[in-house]
């Protein structure tokens, strides 16, 4: 990042904090904060209250978070987006925040769906975000965290050896005999460890594994 980039980032950070300071100075915002605090006082922190189990605590916190988002974000009253959720929660709980209520630069996050076993990436950006910043954030994140997991093209001969080794092994033959037959039929000097790798790769390929190697 060069000097000009630092200056642009600094200016955006200043604008974000100015937006936050102006919002905190609004009387209607402070009234809504006080109403929300009164309505959503932590029930187990009140005098004489018993501490509920973890599930009940989690449920209450989730409901409170949804209510907060509805009042301050979804309503559109204060021109806040989802980025404001954490700094807003900090302000409601502690009366201060270490983050502004407006994002400064684009942010990339990985989202995982455990039920379906898949994941993808989402980028959050803002009205003031430029195309250059989107490209920069994407390229930086990709270089640091994302590897190209697309399957490589398998050479025809290797694919034939993989398939033949898999068939022979499924037929109950020992690894050394599998290697000898594959070498005799298709050429080469594969050892038993080599055919074990070929069979494993063939199984991974058919199981939908995104990884593949050209080794051997």
mmCIF file of C-alpha atoms in Angstrom:
data_model
loop_
_atom_site.group_PDB
_atom_site.id
_atom_site.type_symbol
_atom_site.label_atom_id
_atom_site.label_comp_id
_atom_site.label_asym_id
_atom_site.label_seq_id
_atom_site.Cartn_x
_atom_site.Cartn_y
_atom_site.Cartn_z
ATOM 1 C CA UNK A 1 0.000 0.000 0.000
ATOM 2 C CA UNK A 2 1.522 3.322 -1.059
ATOM 3 C CA UNK A 3 1.258 6.735 0.602
ATOM 4 C CA UNK A 4 -1.783 7.726 -1.462
ATOM 5 C CA UNK A 5 -3.590 4.544 -0.408
ATOM 6 C CA UNK A 6 -2.833 5.268 3.244
ATOM 7 C CA UNK A 7 -4.155 8.786 2.852
ATOM 8 C CA UNK A 8 -7.386 7.500 1.260
ATOM 9 C CA UNK A 9 -7.831 4.932 4.013
ATOM 10 C CA UNK A 10 -7.164 7.546 6.681
ATOM 11 C CA UNK A 11 -9.749 9.876 5.147
ATOM 12 C CA UNK A 12 -12.369 7.112 5.033
ATOM 13 C CA UNK A 13 -11.625 6.160 8.627
ATOM 14 C CA UNK A 14 -12.063 9.785 9.665
ATOM 15 C CA UNK A 15 -15.391 9.945 7.845
ATOM 16 C CA UNK A 16 -16.539 6.708 9.487
ATOM 17 C CA UNK A 17 -15.714 7.990 12.954
ATOM 18 C CA UNK A 18 -17.311 11.361 12.173
ATOM 19 C CA UNK A 19 -20.486 9.533 11.136
ATOM 20 C CA UNK A 20 -20.356 7.608 14.439
ATOM 21 C CA UNK A 21 -19.807 10.702 16.553
ATOM 22 C CA UNK A 22 -22.673 12.528 14.879
ATOM 23 C CA UNK A 23 -24.976 9.563 15.400
ATOM 24 C CA UNK A 24 -24.064 9.285 19.083
ATOM 25 C CA UNK A 25 -24.832 12.976 19.474
ATOM 26 C CA UNK A 26 -28.399 12.561 18.208
ATOM 27 C CA UNK A 27 -31.043 12.845 20.916
ATOM 28 C CA UNK A 28 -33.438 10.414 19.224
ATOM 29 C CA UNK A 29 -30.675 7.800 18.957
ATOM 30 C CA UNK A 30 -29.798 8.103 22.637
ATOM 31 C CA UNK A 31 -33.479 7.835 23.593
ATOM 32 C CA UNK A 32 -33.826 4.652 21.538
ATOM 33 C CA UNK A 33 -30.681 3.255 23.166
ATOM 34 C CA UNK A 34 -32.071 3.919 26.659
ATOM 35 C CA UNK A 35 -35.436 2.378 25.775
ATOM 36 C CA UNK A 36 -33.708 -0.676 24.406
ATOM 37 C CA UNK A 37 -31.487 -1.029 27.466
ATOM 38 C CA UNK A 38 -34.513 -0.810 29.784
ATOM 39 C CA UNK A 39 -36.533 -3.310 27.765
ATOM 40 C CA UNK A 40 -33.688 -5.795 27.372
ATOM 41 C CA UNK A 41 -32.044 -5.790 30.768
ATOM 42 C CA UNK A 42 -30.182 -9.037 31.350
ATOM 43 C CA UNK A 43 -32.677 -11.072 33.419
ATOM 44 C CA UNK A 44 -30.089 -13.110 35.339
ATOM 45 C CA UNK A 45 -28.156 -9.998 36.384
ATOM 46 C CA UNK A 46 -31.126 -8.588 38.291
ATOM 47 C CA UNK A 47 -31.271 -8.797 42.134
ATOM 48 C CA UNK A 48 -32.385 -12.228 43.326
ATOM 49 C CA UNK A 49 -32.384 -13.751 39.837
ATOM 50 C CA UNK A 50 -31.030 -17.236 39.202
ATOM 51 C CA UNK A 51 -28.553 -17.977 36.435
ATOM 52 C CA UNK A 52 -30.326 -19.962 33.677
ATOM 53 C CA UNK A 53 -28.652 -22.770 31.767
ATOM 54 C CA UNK A 54 -26.433 -22.042 28.767
ATOM 55 C CA UNK A 55 -29.165 -22.813 26.230
ATOM 56 C CA UNK A 56 -31.559 -20.318 27.832
ATOM 57 C CA UNK A 57 -28.814 -17.676 27.947
ATOM 58 C CA UNK A 58 -27.974 -18.228 24.291
ATOM 59 C CA UNK A 59 -31.640 -18.016 23.273
ATOM 60 C CA UNK A 60 -32.123 -14.743 25.145
ATOM 61 C CA UNK A 61 -28.971 -13.229 23.604
ATOM 62 C CA UNK A 62 -30.088 -14.282 20.112
ATOM 63 C CA UNK A 63 -33.522 -12.723 20.611
ATOM 64 C CA UNK A 64 -31.946 -9.555 21.960
ATOM 65 C CA UNK A 65 -29.591 -9.335 18.982
ATOM 66 C CA UNK A 66 -32.460 -9.705 16.521
ATOM 67 C CA UNK A 67 -34.472 -7.053 18.353
ATOM 68 C CA UNK A 68 -31.504 -4.682 18.305
ATOM 69 C CA UNK A 69 -31.036 -5.177 14.567
ATOM 70 C CA UNK A 70 -34.742 -4.511 13.966
ATOM 71 C CA UNK A 71 -34.759 -1.255 15.965
ATOM 72 C CA UNK A 72 -31.475 0.255 14.805
ATOM 73 C CA UNK A 73 -30.573 -1.373 11.461
ATOM 74 C CA UNK A 74 -33.534 -2.913 9.615
ATOM 75 C CA UNK A 75 -35.752 0.064 10.365
ATOM 76 C CA UNK A 76 -33.498 2.302 8.270
ATOM 77 C CA UNK A 77 -33.963 5.109 10.766
ATOM 78 C CA UNK A 78 -30.259 5.652 11.341
ATOM 79 C CA UNK A 79 -28.866 4.609 7.939
ATOM 80 C CA UNK A 80 -26.906 1.712 9.433
ATOM 81 C CA UNK A 81 -26.030 -1.556 7.721
ATOM 82 C CA UNK A 82 -25.104 -4.988 9.097
ATOM 83 C CA UNK A 83 -21.543 -3.822 9.797
ATOM 84 C CA UNK A 84 -22.875 -1.736 12.690
ATOM 85 C CA UNK A 85 -24.156 -4.778 14.615
ATOM 86 C CA UNK A 86 -21.058 -5.450 16.744
ATOM 87 C CA UNK A 87 -20.071 -1.825 17.517
ATOM 88 C CA UNK A 88 -23.734 -1.091 18.278
ATOM 89 C CA UNK A 89 -23.942 -4.024 20.694
ATOM 90 C CA UNK A 90 -20.731 -2.844 22.368
ATOM 91 C CA UNK A 91 -22.147 0.649 22.772
ATOM 92 C CA UNK A 92 -25.447 -0.572 24.223
ATOM 93 C CA UNK A 93 -23.659 -2.864 26.690
ATOM 94 C CA UNK A 94 -20.694 -0.695 27.643
ATOM 95 C CA UNK A 95 -21.502 2.863 26.593
ATOM 96 C CA UNK A 96 -18.536 2.901 24.194
ATOM 97 C CA UNK A 97 -17.213 1.228 21.063
ATOM 98 C CA UNK A 98 -13.741 0.677 19.627
ATOM 99 C CA UNK A 99 -15.168 0.423 16.090
ATOM 100 C CA UNK A 100 -17.062 2.986 14.029
ATOM 101 C CA UNK A 101 -20.680 2.330 13.041
ATOM 102 C CA UNK A 102 -19.717 2.476 9.351
ATOM 103 C CA UNK A 103 -17.334 0.166 7.512
ATOM 104 C CA UNK A 104 -14.186 1.656 6.047
ATOM 105 C CA UNK A 105 -12.891 -0.931 3.578
ATOM 106 C CA UNK A 106 -14.474 -3.997 1.892
ATOM 107 C CA UNK A 107 -14.358 -7.173 3.966
ATOM 108 C CA UNK A 108 -14.343 -10.785 2.686
ATOM 109 C CA UNK A 109 -15.706 -13.578 4.882
ATOM 110 C CA UNK A 110 -15.968 -17.333 4.430
ATOM 111 C CA UNK A 111 -19.468 -18.735 5.022
ATOM 112 C CA UNK A 112 -19.937 -22.435 5.814
ATOM 113 C CA UNK A 113 -23.107 -24.512 5.572
ATOM 114 C CA UNK A 114 -22.350 -27.455 7.842
ATOM 115 C CA UNK A 115 -25.597 -29.233 6.976
ATOM 116 C CA UNK A 116 -24.708 -29.414 3.288
ATOM 117 C CA UNK A 117 -20.947 -29.552 3.772
ATOM 118 C CA UNK A 118 -20.223 -26.602 1.489
ATOM 119 C CA UNK A 119 -18.682 -23.167 1.893
ATOM 120 C CA UNK A 120 -18.451 -19.963 -0.114
ATOM 121 C CA UNK A 121 -17.144 -16.412 0.205
ATOM 122 C CA UNK A 122 -19.052 -13.176 0.655
ATOM 123 C CA UNK A 123 -17.800 -9.609 0.389
ATOM 124 C CA UNK A 124 -19.269 -6.703 2.319
ATOM 125 C CA UNK A 125 -18.830 -3.270 0.798
ATOM 126 C CA UNK A 126 -20.440 0.133 1.182
ATOM 127 C CA UNK A 127 -21.925 2.992 -0.785
ATOM 128 C CA UNK A 128 -18.558 4.739 -0.789
ATOM 129 C CA UNK A 129 -16.578 1.637 -1.864
ATOM 130 C CA UNK A 130 -14.719 1.930 -5.170
ATOM 131 C CA UNK A 131 -14.187 -0.812 -7.766
ATOM 132 C CA UNK A 132 -10.442 -0.591 -7.151
ATOM 133 C CA UNK A 133 -10.968 -1.336 -3.442
ATOM 134 C CA UNK A 134 -13.205 -4.321 -4.243
ATOM 135 C CA UNK A 135 -10.553 -5.796 -6.556
ATOM 136 C CA UNK A 136 -7.798 -5.133 -4.016
ATOM 137 C CA UNK A 137 -9.727 -6.753 -1.141
ATOM 138 C CA UNK A 138 -10.572 -9.784 -3.292
ATOM 139 C CA UNK A 139 -7.020 -10.296 -4.550
ATOM 140 C CA UNK A 140 -5.504 -9.845 -1.088
ATOM 141 C CA UNK A 141 -7.895 -12.346 0.516
ATOM 142 C CA UNK A 142 -7.516 -14.860 -2.305
ATOM 143 C CA UNK A 143 -3.732 -14.732 -2.181
ATOM 144 C CA UNK A 144 -3.730 -15.270 1.590
ATOM 145 C CA UNK A 145 -6.494 -17.818 2.110
ATOM 146 C CA UNK A 146 -7.861 -19.391 -1.079
ATOM 147 C CA UNK A 147 -6.177 -22.152 -3.054
ATOM 148 C CA UNK A 148 -7.352 -23.256 -6.478
ATOM 149 C CA UNK A 149 -9.108 -26.524 -5.637
ATOM 150 C CA UNK A 150 -10.365 -27.329 -9.122
ATOM 151 C CA UNK A 151 -9.428 -30.806 -10.306
ATOM 152 C CA UNK A 152 -6.478 -30.976 -12.646
ATOM 153 C CA UNK A 153 -6.788 -32.893 -15.891
ATOM 154 C CA UNK A 154 -5.573 -36.473 -15.381
ATOM 155 C CA UNK A 155 -3.232 -37.830 -18.092
ATOM 156 C CA UNK A 156 -4.911 -40.691 -19.973
ATOM 157 C CA UNK A 157 -2.272 -43.299 -19.121
ATOM 158 C CA UNK A 158 -2.345 -42.432 -15.437
ATOM 159 C CA UNK A 159 -6.129 -42.632 -15.408
ATOM 160 C CA UNK A 160 -5.993 -46.096 -16.985
ATOM 161 C CA UNK A 161 -3.468 -47.234 -14.371
ATOM 162 C CA UNK A 162 -5.590 -45.795 -11.566
ATOM 163 C CA UNK A 163 -8.698 -47.555 -12.784
ATOM 164 C CA UNK A 164 -6.954 -50.883 -13.412
ATOM 165 C CA UNK A 165 -5.214 -50.826 -10.005
ATOM 166 C CA UNK A 166 -8.529 -50.024 -8.336
ATOM 167 C CA UNK A 167 -10.272 -52.938 -10.098
ATOM 168 C CA UNK A 168 -7.520 -55.404 -9.229
ATOM 169 C CA UNK A 169 -7.380 -54.317 -5.601
ATOM 170 C CA UNK A 170 -11.176 -54.546 -5.307
ATOM 171 C CA UNK A 171 -10.798 -58.090 -6.591
ATOM 172 C CA UNK A 172 -8.773 -58.954 -3.502
ATOM 173 C CA UNK A 173 -5.265 -59.086 -4.956
ATOM 174 C CA UNK A 174 -2.281 -58.063 -2.774
ATOM 175 C CA UNK A 175 -0.600 -54.747 -3.553
ATOM 176 C CA UNK A 176 2.563 -56.284 -5.050
ATOM 177 C CA UNK A 177 0.553 -58.415 -7.457
ATOM 178 C CA UNK A 178 -1.558 -55.396 -8.405
ATOM 179 C CA UNK A 179 1.637 -53.481 -9.227
ATOM 180 C CA UNK A 180 3.058 -56.353 -11.295
ATOM 181 C CA UNK A 181 -0.129 -56.693 -13.376
ATOM 182 C CA UNK A 182 -0.479 -52.940 -13.989
ATOM 183 C CA UNK A 183 3.187 -52.746 -15.069
ATOM 184 C CA UNK A 184 2.781 -55.745 -17.380
ATOM 185 C CA UNK A 185 -0.409 -54.494 -19.012
ATOM 186 C CA UNK A 186 0.240 -50.754 -19.195
ATOM 187 C CA UNK A 187 3.994 -50.408 -18.842
ATOM 188 C CA UNK A 188 6.061 -48.733 -16.153
ATOM 189 C CA UNK A 189 7.861 -49.722 -12.971
ATOM 190 C CA UNK A 190 5.291 -48.985 -10.272
ATOM 191 C CA UNK A 191 6.040 -50.358 -6.814
ATOM 192 C CA UNK A 192 3.311 -51.456 -4.417
ATOM 193 C CA UNK A 193 3.360 -48.081 -2.624
ATOM 194 C CA UNK A 194 2.775 -46.363 -5.985
ATOM 195 C CA UNK A 195 -0.335 -48.393 -6.778
ATOM 196 C CA UNK A 196 -1.660 -47.736 -3.286
ATOM 197 C CA UNK A 197 -1.452 -44.018 -4.049
ATOM 198 C CA UNK A 198 -3.170 -44.521 -7.407
ATOM 199 C CA UNK A 199 -6.052 -46.413 -5.813
ATOM 200 C CA UNK A 200 -6.406 -43.752 -3.086
ATOM 201 C CA UNK A 201 -6.487 -40.982 -5.698
ATOM 202 C CA UNK A 202 -9.062 -42.889 -7.742
ATOM 203 C CA UNK A 203 -11.270 -43.320 -4.665
ATOM 204 C CA UNK A 204 -10.912 -39.642 -3.737
ATOM 205 C CA UNK A 205 -11.776 -38.611 -7.272
ATOM 206 C CA UNK A 206 -14.969 -40.644 -7.276
ATOM 207 C CA UNK A 207 -15.855 -39.442 -3.788
ATOM 208 C CA UNK A 208 -15.860 -35.885 -5.047
ATOM 209 C CA UNK A 209 -12.602 -34.760 -3.455
ATOM 210 C CA UNK A 210 -11.466 -31.409 -4.948
ATOM 211 C CA UNK A 211 -7.795 -32.325 -4.515
ATOM 212 C CA UNK A 212 -5.733 -34.086 -7.111
ATOM 213 C CA UNK A 213 -2.049 -34.646 -7.725
ATOM 214 C CA UNK A 214 0.144 -35.334 -10.704
ATOM 215 C CA UNK A 215 2.755 -37.157 -8.598
ATOM 216 C CA UNK A 216 3.983 -40.618 -9.639
#
